[in-house]
Every structure is written in structure tokens, then in C-alpha cells.
Coordinates of C-alpha atoms in Angstrom, one line a residue:
M1469 CA 106.3 69.7 -8.0
K1470 CA 104.8 70.5 -4.6
S1471 CA 104.3 74.2 -3.7
I1472 CA 105.2 75.7 -0.4
Q1473 CA 101.6 76.1 0.3
K1474 CA 101.0 72.4 -0.2
R1475 CA 104.0 71.6 2.0
L1476 CA 102.4 73.7 4.8
L1477 CA 99.1 71.9 4.3
M1478 CA 100.9 68.6 4.6
L1479 CA 102.6 69.6 7.8
L1480 CA 99.2 70.7 9.2
L1481 CA 97.8 67.3 8.2
V1482 CA 100.6 65.2 9.5
F1483 CA 101.3 66.9 12.9
I1484 CA 97.9 68.2 13.9
I1485 CA 94.8 67.0 12.1
L1486 CA 95.9 63.4 11.5
P1487 CA 97.0 62.7 15.1
Y1488 CA 93.8 64.4 16.4
F1489 CA 91.4 62.3 14.3
L1490 CA 93.4 59.2 15.0
S1491 CA 92.9 59.7 18.7
V1492 CA 89.2 60.3 18.1
L1493 CA 89.0 57.0 16.3
L1494 CA 90.8 55.1 19.0
I1495 CA 88.7 56.6 21.7
Y1496 CA 85.5 55.8 19.7
R1497 CA 86.5 52.2 19.3
Q1498 CA 87.4 51.8 22.9
T1499 CA 84.2 53.4 24.1
K1500 CA 82.2 51.3 21.7
A1501 CA 83.8 48.2 23.0
D1502 CA 83.1 49.2 26.6
V1503 CA 79.4 49.9 25.8
E1504 CA 79.1 46.6 24.0
R1505 CA 80.6 44.7 26.8
H1506 CA 78.3 46.4 29.3
E1507 CA 75.3 45.6 27.1
L1508 CA 76.3 42.0 26.9
E1509 CA 76.5 41.6 30.6
N1510 CA 73.3 43.5 31.3
S1511 CA 71.3 41.8 28.6
S1512 CA 72.5 38.4 29.6
E1513 CA 71.0 38.9 33.1
Q1514 CA 67.8 40.3 31.6
M1515 CA 67.4 37.4 29.1
E1516 CA 67.9 34.9 31.9
Q1517 CA 65.2 36.5 34.0
A1518 CA 62.8 36.9 31.1
S1519 CA 63.3 33.2 30.1
K1520 CA 62.4 32.1 33.7
D1521 CA 59.3 34.3 33.7
L1522 CA 58.1 32.9 30.4
E1523 CA 58.7 29.3 31.5
Q1524 CA 56.9 29.9 34.7
Y1525 CA 54.0 31.6 33.0
F1526 CA 53.4 28.9 30.4
D1527 CA 53.9 26.3 33.1
D1528 CA 50.9 27.8 35.0
I1529 CA 48.8 27.9 31.8
V1530 CA 49.5 24.3 30.6
N1531 CA 49.0 22.9 34.2
L1532 CA 45.7 24.8 34.7
P1533 CA 43.6 21.9 33.4
Y1534 CA 45.0 19.6 36.1
I1535 CA 42.5 21.3 38.5
L1536 CA 39.9 19.2 36.8
Y1537 CA 41.2 16.1 38.5
R1538 CA 40.5 17.7 41.8
N1539 CA 36.8 18.2 40.9
P1540 CA 35.3 14.7 41.1
D1541 CA 31.9 15.9 39.8
L1542 CA 33.2 17.6 36.7
F1543 CA 35.7 14.8 36.1
R1544 CA 32.8 12.3 36.3
V1545 CA 31.2 14.1 33.4
F1546 CA 34.3 13.4 31.3
E1547 CA 34.2 9.7 32.4
Q1548 CA 30.5 9.0 31.9
G1549 CA 29.5 11.5 29.2
F1550 CA 27.1 14.4 29.2
E1551 CA 24.0 12.4 28.3
R1552 CA 24.0 10.2 31.5
S1553 CA 22.5 13.0 33.7
L1554 CA 21.5 16.0 31.7
Y1555 CA 20.6 18.4 34.4
F1556 CA 23.5 17.5 36.7
N1557 CA 26.0 17.6 33.9
Q1558 CA 24.8 20.9 32.6
L1559 CA 25.2 22.4 36.1
E1560 CA 28.6 20.9 36.6
I1561 CA 29.8 21.9 33.1
Y1562 CA 28.6 25.5 33.8
K1563 CA 30.2 25.7 37.2
G1564 CA 33.5 24.0 36.2
M1565 CA 34.0 25.9 32.9
T1566 CA 33.0 29.3 34.4
T1567 CA 35.5 28.6 37.2
F1568 CA 38.2 27.9 34.6
Y1569 CA 37.4 31.0 32.7
L1570 CA 37.6 33.3 35.7
M1571 CA 40.9 31.8 37.0
R1572 CA 43.1 33.9 34.6
S1573 CA 42.2 37.4 33.3
E1574 CA 44.0 36.6 29.9
I1575 CA 41.7 33.7 29.1
R1576 CA 39.4 34.7 26.2
Q1577 CA 37.6 31.4 25.6
I1578 CA 37.5 27.8 26.9
R1579 CA 36.2 24.7 25.2
F1580 CA 35.5 21.3 26.8
Y1581 CA 35.4 18.3 24.5
I1582 CA 34.0 15.1 26.1
E1583 CA 34.9 12.0 24.1
E1584 CA 32.0 10.0 25.5
G1585 CA 29.2 11.3 23.3
K1586 CA 31.5 13.6 21.3
S1587 CA 30.1 16.6 23.2
S1588 CA 31.5 20.1 23.1
F1589 CA 30.9 23.2 25.3
T1590 CA 32.5 26.7 25.2
V1591 CA 32.7 29.6 27.5
Y1592 CA 33.1 33.1 26.1
N1593 CA 32.8 36.2 28.2
T1594 CA 31.5 34.1 31.2
M1595 CA 28.7 32.8 29.0
L1596 CA 28.3 29.0 28.5
S1597 CA 27.3 27.8 25.0
S1598 CA 24.8 25.1 24.4
H1599 CA 25.8 21.5 24.1
K1600 CA 26.8 20.4 20.6
R1601 CA 28.1 17.2 19.1
K1602 CA 31.5 17.5 17.4
P1603 CA 32.4 14.1 16.1
D1604 CA 35.0 15.4 13.6
L1605 CA 36.9 17.6 16.2
L1606 CA 39.6 15.0 16.7
N1607 CA 40.4 15.2 12.9
Q1608 CA 41.9 18.7 13.3
A1609 CA 45.6 18.8 12.6
S1610 CA 46.6 20.3 16.0
I1611 CA 44.4 17.8 17.9
Q1612 CA 45.9 14.9 15.8
K1613 CA 49.4 16.1 16.7
L1614 CA 48.5 16.1 20.4
L1615 CA 46.9 12.6 20.3
N1616 CA 49.9 11.2 18.5
S1617 CA 52.4 12.7 20.9
K1618 CA 53.4 11.6 24.4
M1619 CA 52.7 15.1 25.7
N1620 CA 49.6 16.0 27.6
Y1621 CA 49.4 19.4 26.0
I1622 CA 50.2 21.2 22.8
I1623 CA 50.5 25.0 22.3
E1624 CA 49.1 26.2 19.0
P1625 CA 50.8 29.4 17.4
P1626 CA 48.9 32.7 17.5
H1627 CA 45.8 33.0 15.4
Q1628 CA 42.5 34.9 15.2
I1629 CA 40.0 33.7 17.9
K1630 CA 37.5 31.2 16.5
N1631 CA 33.9 30.6 17.4
Y1632 CA 34.2 26.9 18.3
N1633 CA 30.5 26.1 18.7
N1634 CA 29.2 28.8 16.4
T1635 CA 27.5 30.5 19.4
S1636 CA 25.7 33.8 18.9
F1637 CA 27.2 35.5 22.0
M1638 CA 30.7 35.8 20.3
P1639 CA 30.5 38.9 18.1
E1640 CA 31.9 38.8 14.6
S1641 CA 33.8 42.0 15.4
D1642 CA 36.1 40.1 17.8
K1643 CA 39.3 39.7 15.8
S1644 CA 41.5 39.1 18.8
T1645 CA 44.8 37.2 18.4
V1646 CA 45.1 34.4 20.8
V1647 CA 47.5 31.5 21.7
T1648 CA 45.7 28.2 22.1
V1649 CA 46.6 25.5 24.6
H1650 CA 45.1 22.0 23.9
H1651 CA 45.2 19.7 27.0
K1652 CA 44.5 16.0 26.8
I1653 CA 42.3 14.6 29.6
S1654 CA 42.9 10.9 30.4
D1655 CA 42.0 8.4 33.1
V1656 CA 44.9 8.4 35.6
L1657 CA 44.8 4.7 36.1
T1658 CA 43.7 3.2 32.8
K1659 CA 45.2 6.0 30.6
E1660 CA 41.9 6.0 28.7
F1661 CA 41.4 9.1 26.6
L1662 CA 38.4 11.1 28.0
G1663 CA 38.5 14.5 26.3
I1664 CA 40.3 17.7 25.6
I1665 CA 40.3 21.1 27.3
T1666 CA 41.1 24.0 24.9
I1667 CA 42.1 27.4 26.4
D1668 CA 42.5 30.6 24.3
I1669 CA 44.6 33.2 25.9
D1670 CA 45.5 36.7 24.7
L1671 CA 49.0 37.9 24.3
D1672 CA 48.9 40.7 26.9
E1673 CA 50.7 38.9 29.7
I1674 CA 53.3 37.4 27.2
A1675 CA 53.9 40.9 25.8
Q1676 CA 54.3 42.3 29.3
I1677 CA 57.0 39.8 30.2
A1678 CA 58.8 40.0 26.8
N1679 CA 58.7 43.8 26.6
H1680 CA 59.8 44.4 30.2
F1681 CA 63.4 44.4 29.1
I1682 CA 63.4 46.5 25.9
R1683 CA 64.0 50.2 25.9
K1684 CA 62.1 52.9 24.1
S1685 CA 60.7 50.5 21.5
K1686 CA 64.1 50.6 19.8
E1687 CA 64.9 47.0 20.6
T1688 CA 63.2 43.9 19.2
V1689 CA 62.1 40.8 21.0
L1690 CA 61.0 37.5 19.4
L1691 CA 59.5 34.4 21.0
S1692 CA 59.3 31.4 18.5
D1693 CA 58.3 27.8 19.0
S1694 CA 60.2 24.7 18.0
D1695 CA 58.5 24.7 14.5
G1696 CA 59.7 28.2 13.7
H1697 CA 56.4 30.0 14.3
I1698 CA 56.4 33.4 16.0
I1699 CA 54.4 33.3 19.2
Y1700 CA 55.1 36.9 20.1
A1701 CA 57.2 39.7 18.6
S1702 CA 57.4 43.4 19.4
D1703 CA 56.7 43.9 15.7
E1704 CA 53.0 42.8 15.7
T1705 CA 53.0 42.1 12.0
L1706 CA 55.2 39.1 12.6
I1707 CA 53.0 37.4 15.2
G1708 CA 51.6 34.0 14.1
K1709 CA 53.9 33.9 11.0
A1710 CA 57.0 31.8 10.3
V1711 CA 60.3 33.3 11.3
P1712 CA 61.7 35.2 8.3
A1713 CA 64.9 33.8 6.9
E1714 CA 67.0 36.8 7.8
L1715 CA 65.9 36.6 11.4
Q1716 CA 66.2 32.8 11.5
K1717 CA 70.0 33.2 10.9
K1718 CA 70.2 35.5 13.9
I1719 CA 68.3 33.1 16.3
N1720 CA 71.3 31.0 17.2
P1721 CA 71.6 30.2 20.9
E1722 CA 75.3 29.1 20.4
A1723 CA 76.1 32.7 19.3
T1724 CA 74.6 34.5 22.3
G1725 CA 75.8 38.0 22.5
A1726 CA 77.6 37.9 19.1
Q1727 CA 77.3 40.6 16.6
S1728 CA 75.3 39.8 13.5
T1729 CA 76.4 40.8 10.0
D1730 CA 74.6 44.1 10.0
G1731 CA 76.2 45.2 13.3
D1732 CA 73.2 44.6 15.6
I1733 CA 73.7 42.8 19.0
V1734 CA 71.7 39.6 19.1
F1735 CA 70.9 37.6 22.2
S1736 CA 69.1 34.3 21.8
T1737 CA 68.4 31.5 24.3
T1738 CA 66.6 28.2 24.2
L1739 CA 63.8 27.8 26.8
Q1740 CA 63.2 24.8 29.0
E1741 CA 60.1 23.0 30.2
P1742 CA 57.3 23.4 29.3
L1743 CA 58.6 25.3 26.3
N1744 CA 61.1 22.8 25.0
E1745 CA 63.2 24.0 22.0
W1746 CA 61.4 27.4 22.0
S1747 CA 63.7 30.4 21.3
F1748 CA 63.6 33.8 23.0
T1749 CA 65.6 36.5 21.1
K1750 CA 66.4 40.1 21.8
I1751 CA 67.9 42.3 19.1
T1752 CA 69.5 45.6 19.9
P1753 CA 70.2 47.8 16.9
S1754 CA 73.7 49.3 16.7
D1755 CA 72.2 52.7 15.9
F1756 CA 70.5 52.8 19.2
L1757 CA 73.2 51.0 21.3
F1758 CA 76.0 53.3 20.1
K1759 CA 74.0 56.5 19.8
N1760 CA 75.8 58.3 22.7
V1761 CA 79.2 57.1 21.5
R1762 CA 78.6 58.5 18.1
E1763 CA 77.3 61.8 19.4
T1764 CA 80.5 62.1 21.4
A1765 CA 82.6 61.2 18.3
Y1766 CA 80.7 63.8 16.2
T1767 CA 81.4 66.5 18.8
N1768 CA 85.1 65.7 18.7
I1769 CA 85.1 65.7 14.9
I1770 CA 83.4 69.1 14.9
V1771 CA 86.1 70.4 17.2
G1772 CA 88.7 68.9 14.9
V1773 CA 87.2 70.6 11.9
I1774 CA 87.3 73.9 13.7
V1775 CA 91.0 73.4 14.5
G1776 CA 91.6 72.4 10.9
V1777 CA 89.8 75.6 9.6
L1778 CA 91.9 77.7 12.0
G1779 CA 95.0 76.0 10.7
L1780 CA 94.0 76.7 7.1
I1781 CA 93.5 80.4 7.9
M1782 CA 96.9 80.5 9.5
I1783 CA 98.4 78.8 6.4
A1784 CA 96.6 81.2 4.1
V1785 CA 98.0 84.2 5.9
I1786 CA 101.5 82.8 5.8
S1787 CA 101.1 81.9 2.2
Y1788 CA 99.9 85.4 1.2
K1789 CA 102.8 87.1 3.1
V1790 CA 105.6 84.7 2.3
T1791 CA 104.8 82.6 -0.8
R1792 CA 102.7 85.0 -2.9
P1793 CA 105.7 86.4 -4.8
I1794 CA 106.9 82.9 -5.6
K1795 CA 103.4 81.9 -6.7
L1796 CA 103.2 84.9 -9.0
L1797 CA 106.5 84.0 -10.6
S1798 CA 105.4 80.4 -11.0
H1799 CA 102.2 81.7 -12.8
K1800 CA 104.4 83.8 -15.2
V1801 CA 106.5 80.7 -16.0
L1802 CA 103.4 78.6 -16.6
S1803 CA 102.0 81.3 -18.9
I1804 CA 105.2 81.0 -21.0
N1805 CA 104.7 77.3 -21.2
G1806 CA 101.2 78.0 -22.5
G1807 CA 102.6 80.2 -25.3
N1808 CA 102.7 83.7 -23.8
M1809 CA 106.2 84.7 -24.8
N1810 CA 105.8 88.3 -23.6
A1811 CA 104.9 87.7 -20.0
P1812 CA 105.7 90.8 -17.8
F1813 CA 108.5 90.4 -15.4
D1814 CA 109.3 92.8 -12.5
D1815 CA 113.0 93.4 -12.6
Q1816 CA 112.9 96.2 -10.0
R1817 CA 112.8 94.0 -6.9
E1818 CA 116.0 93.8 -4.9
D1819 CA 115.5 90.4 -3.4
E1820 CA 116.1 86.9 -4.7
I1821 CA 112.7 86.9 -6.5
G1822 CA 113.8 90.1 -8.4
S1823 CA 117.1 88.4 -9.4
L1824 CA 115.2 85.4 -10.8
E1825 CA 112.8 87.6 -12.8
R1826 CA 115.6 89.6 -14.4
H1827 CA 117.4 86.4 -15.5
I1828 CA 114.1 84.9 -16.8
K1829 CA 113.4 88.1 -18.8
E1830 CA 116.8 88.0 -20.4
M1831 CA 116.4 84.3 -21.3
M1832 CA 112.9 85.0 -22.8
N1833 CA 114.4 87.7 -25.0
R1834 CA 117.0 85.3 -26.4
I1835 CA 114.3 82.6 -27.0
N1836 CA 112.0 85.1 -28.8
R1837 CA 114.8 86.0 -31.2
H1838 CA 115.5 82.3 -31.9
I1839 CA 111.8 81.6 -32.5
D1840 CA 111.5 84.4 -35.0
R1841 CA 114.3 82.9 -37.1
E1842 CA 112.8 79.4 -36.9
Y1843 CA 109.3 80.7 -37.8
K1844 CA 110.6 82.2 -41.1
L1845 CA 112.3 78.9 -42.0
E1846 CA 109.1 77.0 -41.3
I1847 CA 107.1 79.2 -43.6
E1848 CA 109.5 78.6 -46.5
N1849 CA 109.4 74.8 -45.9
R1850 CA 105.6 74.9 -46.0
K1851 CA 105.7 76.7 -49.3
N1852 CA 108.0 74.1 -50.8
Q1853 CA 105.7 71.3 -49.5
H1854 CA 102.7 73.0 -51.2
R1855 CA 104.4 73.1 -54.5
A1856 CA 105.2 69.4 -54.2
L1857 CA 101.6 68.5 -53.4
K1858 CA 100.4 70.3 -56.5
S1859 CA 102.6 68.2 -58.7
Q1860 CA 101.1 64.9 -57.4
I1861 CA 98.5 63.0 -59.5
N1862 CA 95.0 64.0 -58.5
P1863 CA 92.8 60.9 -57.8
H1864 CA 89.8 62.6 -59.3
F1865 CA 91.8 63.3 -62.4
L1866 CA 92.7 59.6 -62.6
F1867 CA 89.1 58.6 -62.1
N1868 CA 87.9 60.9 -64.9
A1869 CA 90.7 59.7 -67.2
L1870 CA 89.5 56.1 -66.7
Q1871 CA 86.0 57.1 -67.6
S1872 CA 87.3 58.6 -70.8
I1873 CA 89.2 55.4 -71.7
A1874 CA 86.1 53.4 -71.0
T1875 CA 84.1 55.5 -73.4
V1876 CA 86.7 55.1 -76.1
A1877 CA 86.7 51.3 -75.5
L1878 CA 82.9 51.2 -75.9
L1879 CA 83.1 53.2 -79.1
S1880 CA 85.7 50.8 -80.4
E1881 CA 83.3 47.9 -79.5
S1882 CA 85.7 46.5 -76.9
R1883 CA 83.0 45.7 -74.4
R1884 CA 85.3 43.6 -72.2
V1885 CA 87.8 46.4 -71.9
Y1886 CA 84.9 48.7 -71.1
E1887 CA 83.7 46.4 -68.3
L1888 CA 87.2 46.1 -66.8
V1889 CA 87.8 49.8 -66.9
T1890 CA 84.4 50.4 -65.4
S1891 CA 85.1 48.0 -62.6
L1892 CA 88.4 49.7 -61.9
S1893 CA 86.6 53.0 -62.0
K1894 CA 84.1 51.9 -59.4
M1895 CA 86.9 50.7 -57.2
M1896 CA 88.7 54.1 -57.6
R1897 CA 85.5 56.0 -56.8
Y1898 CA 84.8 53.8 -53.7
S1899 CA 88.4 54.1 -52.5
I1900 CA 88.2 57.9 -52.7
R1901 CA 85.2 57.9 -50.3
V1902 CA 86.7 55.2 -48.1
D1903 CA 86.3 57.3 -44.9
Q1904 CA 82.6 58.0 -45.5
K1905 CA 79.6 56.0 -44.6
A1906 CA 78.9 52.7 -46.4
T1907 CA 76.1 50.1 -46.6
V1908 CA 76.1 46.4 -47.2
R1909 CA 75.0 47.1 -50.8
S1910 CA 77.9 49.4 -51.5
E1911 CA 80.4 46.9 -50.0
V1912 CA 79.0 44.1 -52.2
D1913 CA 79.1 46.3 -55.4
Y1914 CA 82.8 47.0 -54.6
V1915 CA 83.4 43.3 -54.1
R1916 CA 81.7 42.5 -57.5
A1917 CA 83.9 45.0 -59.3
Y1918 CA 87.0 43.5 -57.6
L1919 CA 85.9 39.9 -58.6
N1920 CA 85.3 41.1 -62.2
L1921 CA 88.9 42.3 -62.4
Q1922 CA 90.2 39.1 -60.9
E1923 CA 88.3 37.0 -63.5
E1924 CA 90.2 38.8 -66.2
R1925 CA 93.5 38.4 -64.3
F1926 CA 93.3 34.7 -63.9
Q1927 CA 91.4 34.0 -67.1
T1928 CA 89.6 31.1 -65.4
D1929 CA 86.1 30.7 -64.1
F1930 CA 86.7 30.4 -60.4
S1931 CA 83.7 29.5 -58.4
Y1932 CA 82.0 32.0 -56.1
A1933 CA 78.5 32.9 -54.9
I1934 CA 77.0 36.0 -53.2
D1935 CA 73.8 35.4 -51.2
L1936 CA 72.6 38.5 -49.4
P1937 CA 68.9 39.0 -48.6
K1938 CA 67.4 42.4 -49.6
I1939 CA 66.5 43.2 -46.0
I1940 CA 70.2 43.7 -45.1
L1941 CA 71.4 45.6 -48.1
D1942 CA 70.7 49.1 -46.8
I1943 CA 72.1 48.5 -43.3
P1944 CA 75.0 50.9 -42.6
V1945 CA 78.4 49.4 -42.0
P1946 CA 82.0 50.6 -41.9
S1947 CA 83.6 50.8 -45.4
M1948 CA 86.2 48.3 -46.8
I1949 CA 85.4 45.4 -44.4
V1950 CA 84.4 42.7 -47.0
Q1951 CA 86.9 43.2 -49.9
P1952 CA 90.0 42.5 -47.8
L1953 CA 88.5 39.1 -46.9
V1954 CA 87.9 38.3 -50.6
E1955 CA 91.4 39.4 -51.4
N1956 CA 92.7 36.9 -48.8
F1957 CA 90.9 34.2 -50.7
F1958 CA 93.1 34.8 -53.7
K1959 CA 96.3 35.4 -51.7
H1960 CA 96.0 32.4 -49.3
C1961 CA 93.9 30.0 -51.4
Y1962 CA 93.7 30.6 -55.1
D1963 CA 97.4 31.7 -55.5
E1964 CA 98.5 28.7 -53.6
G1965 CA 97.0 26.2 -56.0
Y1966 CA 93.5 25.6 -54.6
E1967 CA 91.9 26.6 -58.0
Q1968 CA 88.9 24.4 -57.4
A1969 CA 88.0 26.2 -54.2
H1970 CA 84.6 27.8 -53.9
L1971 CA 84.1 31.3 -52.4
H1972 CA 80.8 31.9 -50.7
I1973 CA 79.6 35.3 -49.3
Y1974 CA 76.4 35.4 -47.5
G1975 CA 74.6 37.4 -44.8
E1976 CA 71.9 37.0 -42.2
I1977 CA 70.4 38.6 -39.1
R1978 CA 70.8 36.8 -35.8
G1979 CA 68.9 38.4 -33.0
E1980 CA 70.2 41.9 -32.6
Y1981 CA 73.3 41.3 -34.8
L1982 CA 74.1 41.4 -38.5
N1983 CA 76.3 38.5 -39.6
L1984 CA 78.4 38.8 -42.9
V1985 CA 80.3 35.6 -43.7
V1986 CA 83.1 35.1 -46.2
E1987 CA 84.1 31.4 -46.5
N1988 CA 86.0 29.2 -48.9
T1989 CA 86.4 25.4 -49.3
G1990 CA 90.1 25.5 -50.1
N1991 CA 93.1 26.1 -47.8
S1992 CA 92.4 25.5 -44.0
M1993 CA 94.2 25.6 -40.7
T1994 CA 95.0 23.2 -37.9
D1995 CA 93.5 24.0 -34.4
D1996 CA 96.9 25.2 -33.2
E1997 CA 97.4 27.5 -36.2
L1998 CA 93.9 28.9 -35.7
M1999 CA 94.5 29.6 -32.0
V2000 CA 97.7 31.5 -32.8
L2001 CA 95.9 33.5 -35.5
K2002 CA 93.1 34.4 -33.0
N2003 CA 95.6 35.5 -30.4
K2004 CA 97.3 37.8 -32.9
I2005 CA 94.0 39.3 -34.1
Y2006 CA 92.4 39.8 -30.6
T2007 CA 95.6 41.1 -28.9
P2008 CA 95.5 44.9 -28.6
I2009 CA 98.3 46.9 -30.2
N2010 CA 99.6 48.1 -26.9
E2011 CA 99.6 44.6 -25.3
G2012 CA 101.4 41.4 -25.8
N2013 CA 103.6 40.7 -28.8
Y2014 CA 101.9 42.6 -31.6
S2015 CA 102.6 41.3 -35.1
L2016 CA 102.1 42.9 -38.5
E2017 CA 101.2 39.5 -39.9
H2018 CA 97.5 39.2 -40.8
I2019 CA 97.2 42.9 -40.3
G2020 CA 94.1 43.0 -42.6
L2021 CA 92.0 40.8 -40.4
K2022 CA 93.2 42.6 -37.3
N2023 CA 92.4 46.0 -38.8
I2024 CA 88.8 44.9 -39.6
H2025 CA 88.3 43.5 -36.1
D2026 CA 89.7 46.6 -34.4
R2027 CA 87.6 49.0 -36.6
L2028 CA 84.4 47.1 -35.8
V2029 CA 85.1 47.3 -32.1
L2030 CA 85.9 51.0 -32.3
H2031 CA 82.8 51.7 -34.4
F2032 CA 80.4 49.8 -32.2
D2033 CA 81.4 48.0 -28.9
Q2034 CA 83.2 44.9 -27.6
T2035 CA 80.4 42.6 -28.9
A2036 CA 81.4 43.5 -32.5
G2037 CA 84.3 42.0 -34.3
I2038 CA 85.2 39.0 -36.4
E2039 CA 84.9 35.2 -35.6
L2040 CA 87.2 32.7 -37.3
D2041 CA 86.5 29.0 -38.1
S2042 CA 88.6 26.4 -39.7
M2043 CA 85.5 24.5 -40.8
Q2044 CA 86.9 21.2 -39.4
G2045 CA 89.8 21.4 -41.9
Q2046 CA 87.5 21.7 -44.9
G2047 CA 88.1 25.4 -45.5
F2048 CA 88.2 28.7 -43.7
S2049 CA 85.4 31.1 -42.6
V2050 CA 85.4 34.7 -41.3
R2051 CA 82.2 36.0 -39.8
L2052 CA 81.7 39.7 -39.3
V2053 CA 79.5 40.4 -36.2
I2054 CA 77.9 43.9 -36.3
P2055 CA 75.4 45.0 -33.7
L2056 CA 72.1 46.4 -35.0
Y2057 CA 71.1 48.1 -31.7
L2058 CA 74.1 50.5 -31.9
K2059 CA 74.5 53.1 -34.6
E2060 CA 77.8 53.5 -36.2
E2061 CA 79.5 56.7 -34.9

């Protein structure tokens, strides 16, 4: 039942708070869409300009070695080799390489490799190294890739600067990260391979171009080559490494401007010559992009909360003035429901509430008189039940009487009678404590006593075996879980003519579970019958078509599940039509509650 106060709260929610917050949500979504659309348009223009700048910059770098062809003296060194004219070549090498080095401020090192004579020179910090032979230089992976391609140049991903000729003027403290451009020098007419010019450039100019379009270091840019290596990234820890898998999914030129799965806005474009198949990506986090939108929404939400609080105060005042008498009456009625039959009612009021309290007070007086009569009748009934209980046979008296009979049988030298009475006595004692804790040992002792009585009953030597290792005898288990299975052997096997059947009880520990197995080689089941039996046993009482048939097996299964967990229970097996097996699965890692 909804109170008047709850109804007022519902009205406040439906007509004020809900429409307000709905409007805030709509405004937020519309503003967010406008901001996203503006970002798409703005970033598309920025990405296009940045792509052109990067293409132009690398075009200048990879074409820089073509100046060599306009320097006939230096080019002649590549054609004839360094050894032909030592002084002249040394001078030309120095002039040419120093000129190369000074042409761009971002150049950190230059290497000239002359195929004729396998000569190598480097310039570092405007200092020319001595001449060294490098016959194995062409075996390097990056050089091999260049020689086997149709391109005249190859751009190697960022790496730490190397001392190519092991010169002393490059300090070991220089750990700069550079991008290397290898340019192949060939004879224009004969296409004969003459050598290689290697240029190491730092990332400052690339960083300046790439970072020009990001804001407050909140956005991320990524330049990667066609092999998936990161040439530059605003996150410096990624430079020179392979593109991480989560970022690779975002670098999709076909999805330019689309939102990724985490809500970020991703722009990706494929660069053209000389950076074929390179990707330039800009990632704008949604937290940064929609910061102002969220702040506006939060402001509106705070205003809405203030309006809601004021509404609650208004409802509280109305509730106190109007609904308080009704609420007090409701509490009195609830106290009666809780057993307080003498709740005080104010019958002095002259309004409708006063009339209700007077009628309720008169009704309670009549109910109290009726309860008083019923209480006295209940006391008499309990006295009669107590007398009836006293007249019932006391199980302990019966157990003691059986012990006395067993003693008389022993004195009369009727040892078999003594054994049978003792077995029945053990069963009586165990059944008296059926709700207490048990162990595998006590369960087996109870089964042995039961089998002893059954041997006397049938007067035949039926075949059975009990194989239980000592290690499991003291493991606690629920009581009365094995004997019902043995009883089923006589009910469904021995009583139905399978007198040659063999009963086998054994136990073992498998992993973290104790397994107790009761199986026989007599009556069995078909697969369909076994499936029906399993459905009856594993079906909860409150589900499906519950049946009282096979209630013993179901009772054992349900008790094991309740004592332990869902991994406990019984497992049935028809033994391929050669008998029937019931396996009790008891967890060792859980204590019985």
C-alpha cells in the first residue's frame, strides 16, 4: 500500500524531477553531437595539412642525396673509388660530406659507403672520420632490403644513434633517437650500383609537424610505417616499437572520424609519396573532447538536485501537517499486527481520524476477549498432548530392553540370538542419534549390523564385500547415507530373484573428493530408464514433476547438496547392463555444517 507521502514523492518525481533531468539528458546529447561534429570537421582539415607537411618534409630528406649527382668531383669518387687519388678524394669527401651535414639542422650523422674499394666515411658534429673498409656493410638487413627493392631509398624505424665507423669523436653518452634514411647511389646511364649514403636525422622536426595540431598534450598522435613500426608518437615510450594491438585496431583509414569502442575520436589517414602506406593517426580522448559539455551537464544536475531538495522539504511540511495523524494511526495498526493488543487509541478527536480510532478501539476490545477464551482452550489441549506423549514407548527404554534380552540369550548359550539382538541394538542406537555427526566408520558399522540381520532373515549366504581403506574411516559424513543404498540391493535385486548377485561397497579419495560406491552385479536398467531415474533424482522438489518414487536416492542426493555444495551428490551408472552402481561424491575441502 502506498502512503500519501509516497504519492506526493511520486508526483514530484513525475512532474518536476523526471522532466527536468530528461531535458538535461537531451541537451547533453545534442551538445555532445554538435561538439563531435565540429571536432570531425576541424580535425579533418588539420590532418590533411599535417599529412601534406609530413610528405613534403620526408620528400626533402629522401631527395637530399640527389645533390651528389650535381657535384661531379664527389660523384667521381663514387665511380672510381677512394684509392685512385688519395689526397683529392679525401678533400672531396670532406667537402661533400660536410656540405651534406650542414644542409639540414636535424641531421645528426652522415655515412658515405663507396662500393669501389668498400670504403666508408662518417661525419658527426661536422667532424669527418677516417677512411675504413666495410666489406660486410651490404649484409645488413636494412641495406639488403634496399638493394632488393626497386626503390632508391629506404627509411629505417627510429633507433639509438650508432657509431658507424667506431670513431672516437662520437661520445658514448650520446643516446639520441634517430630515423635513418639509406639512399642508393647508382650510375644514371648504366644503373651500376656505386654506393650508399646513410643519413641519421633526429625527430625534432617530425615532432614539431605532428604535435602542431594537438592541444594541451591531451591528444595523441601516431606516425607508423607500412611495417607497423612507430616512427613518432606523442608518447615517447612507443617510438621505435611495433604498434600495440589495441592501437592497431584504431588505425583504420576507412573509419576516419569514427568513434572507437572506448569512446575516443580517432582520425587516421594513409600518406602518399614518399611515405607509401604510412599511417598518420590522431586520437582525441572523449574525456578531453567533452569536458565543457560535461561541466555544463553537471551544473544543470546540481540545479536539479537543489530543486529536488526544495521539493522534498515542501513534501515534508505537507506530510507533517496533513498526513501525520494518518501515519500515527497506521503505526498503531502495525503494532497490533506485531502482537501489541493494547495499543493506545485517541478517541477524543472530532474528525474522521478520531472516528476511525474509536471504531478500531472497540474492535480490539472484542478481539482481546475472544483471544482470552481461545488461549485457555489451547492450554488444555497442550496438557492433553503432554499426557499422550508420556504414554508412548521411549526409544531408550526399548534399547535397554534389547540389551537385557541379549544378556539373557548369552546366558542361555544362544549366541546367534545374542548376535542378532546386538545388531538390532546397534541399529537402534544409531537411529536414535541419526541427526548427529557421523563418520565413514560409523556408517559402515551400521551397515554391517544391518547385513547381519539380513543374513538371518534370508537364511542364505548372499555375496557381499566391504573394501574401505583406513585413511577414509574417520572422515565426517552425514548420517544414514549408505544403509538406504544397501537396503535397495535387497528390495530391487535380492527380493526380485537375483540371489546370485554380488554386493560391493568400497571407497576411495579422488582429488579433493571422497567417493563411496555401492554397486551390485544383479538387476540393471536400460539407458532410457536410467535417464528417467536421474531426472527424478536431480529435479528440485519445487520444480518439474516431483515424484515420491525413488525418494531414498533423492533424499540422499538432496542432503549431500545441502550439507556441502552443488558439487556433492550421487552419480548413477547402469554398468553397461551388468548391474547398478551408486557413487556418493563428498567434497573434502568443505566441512559439513
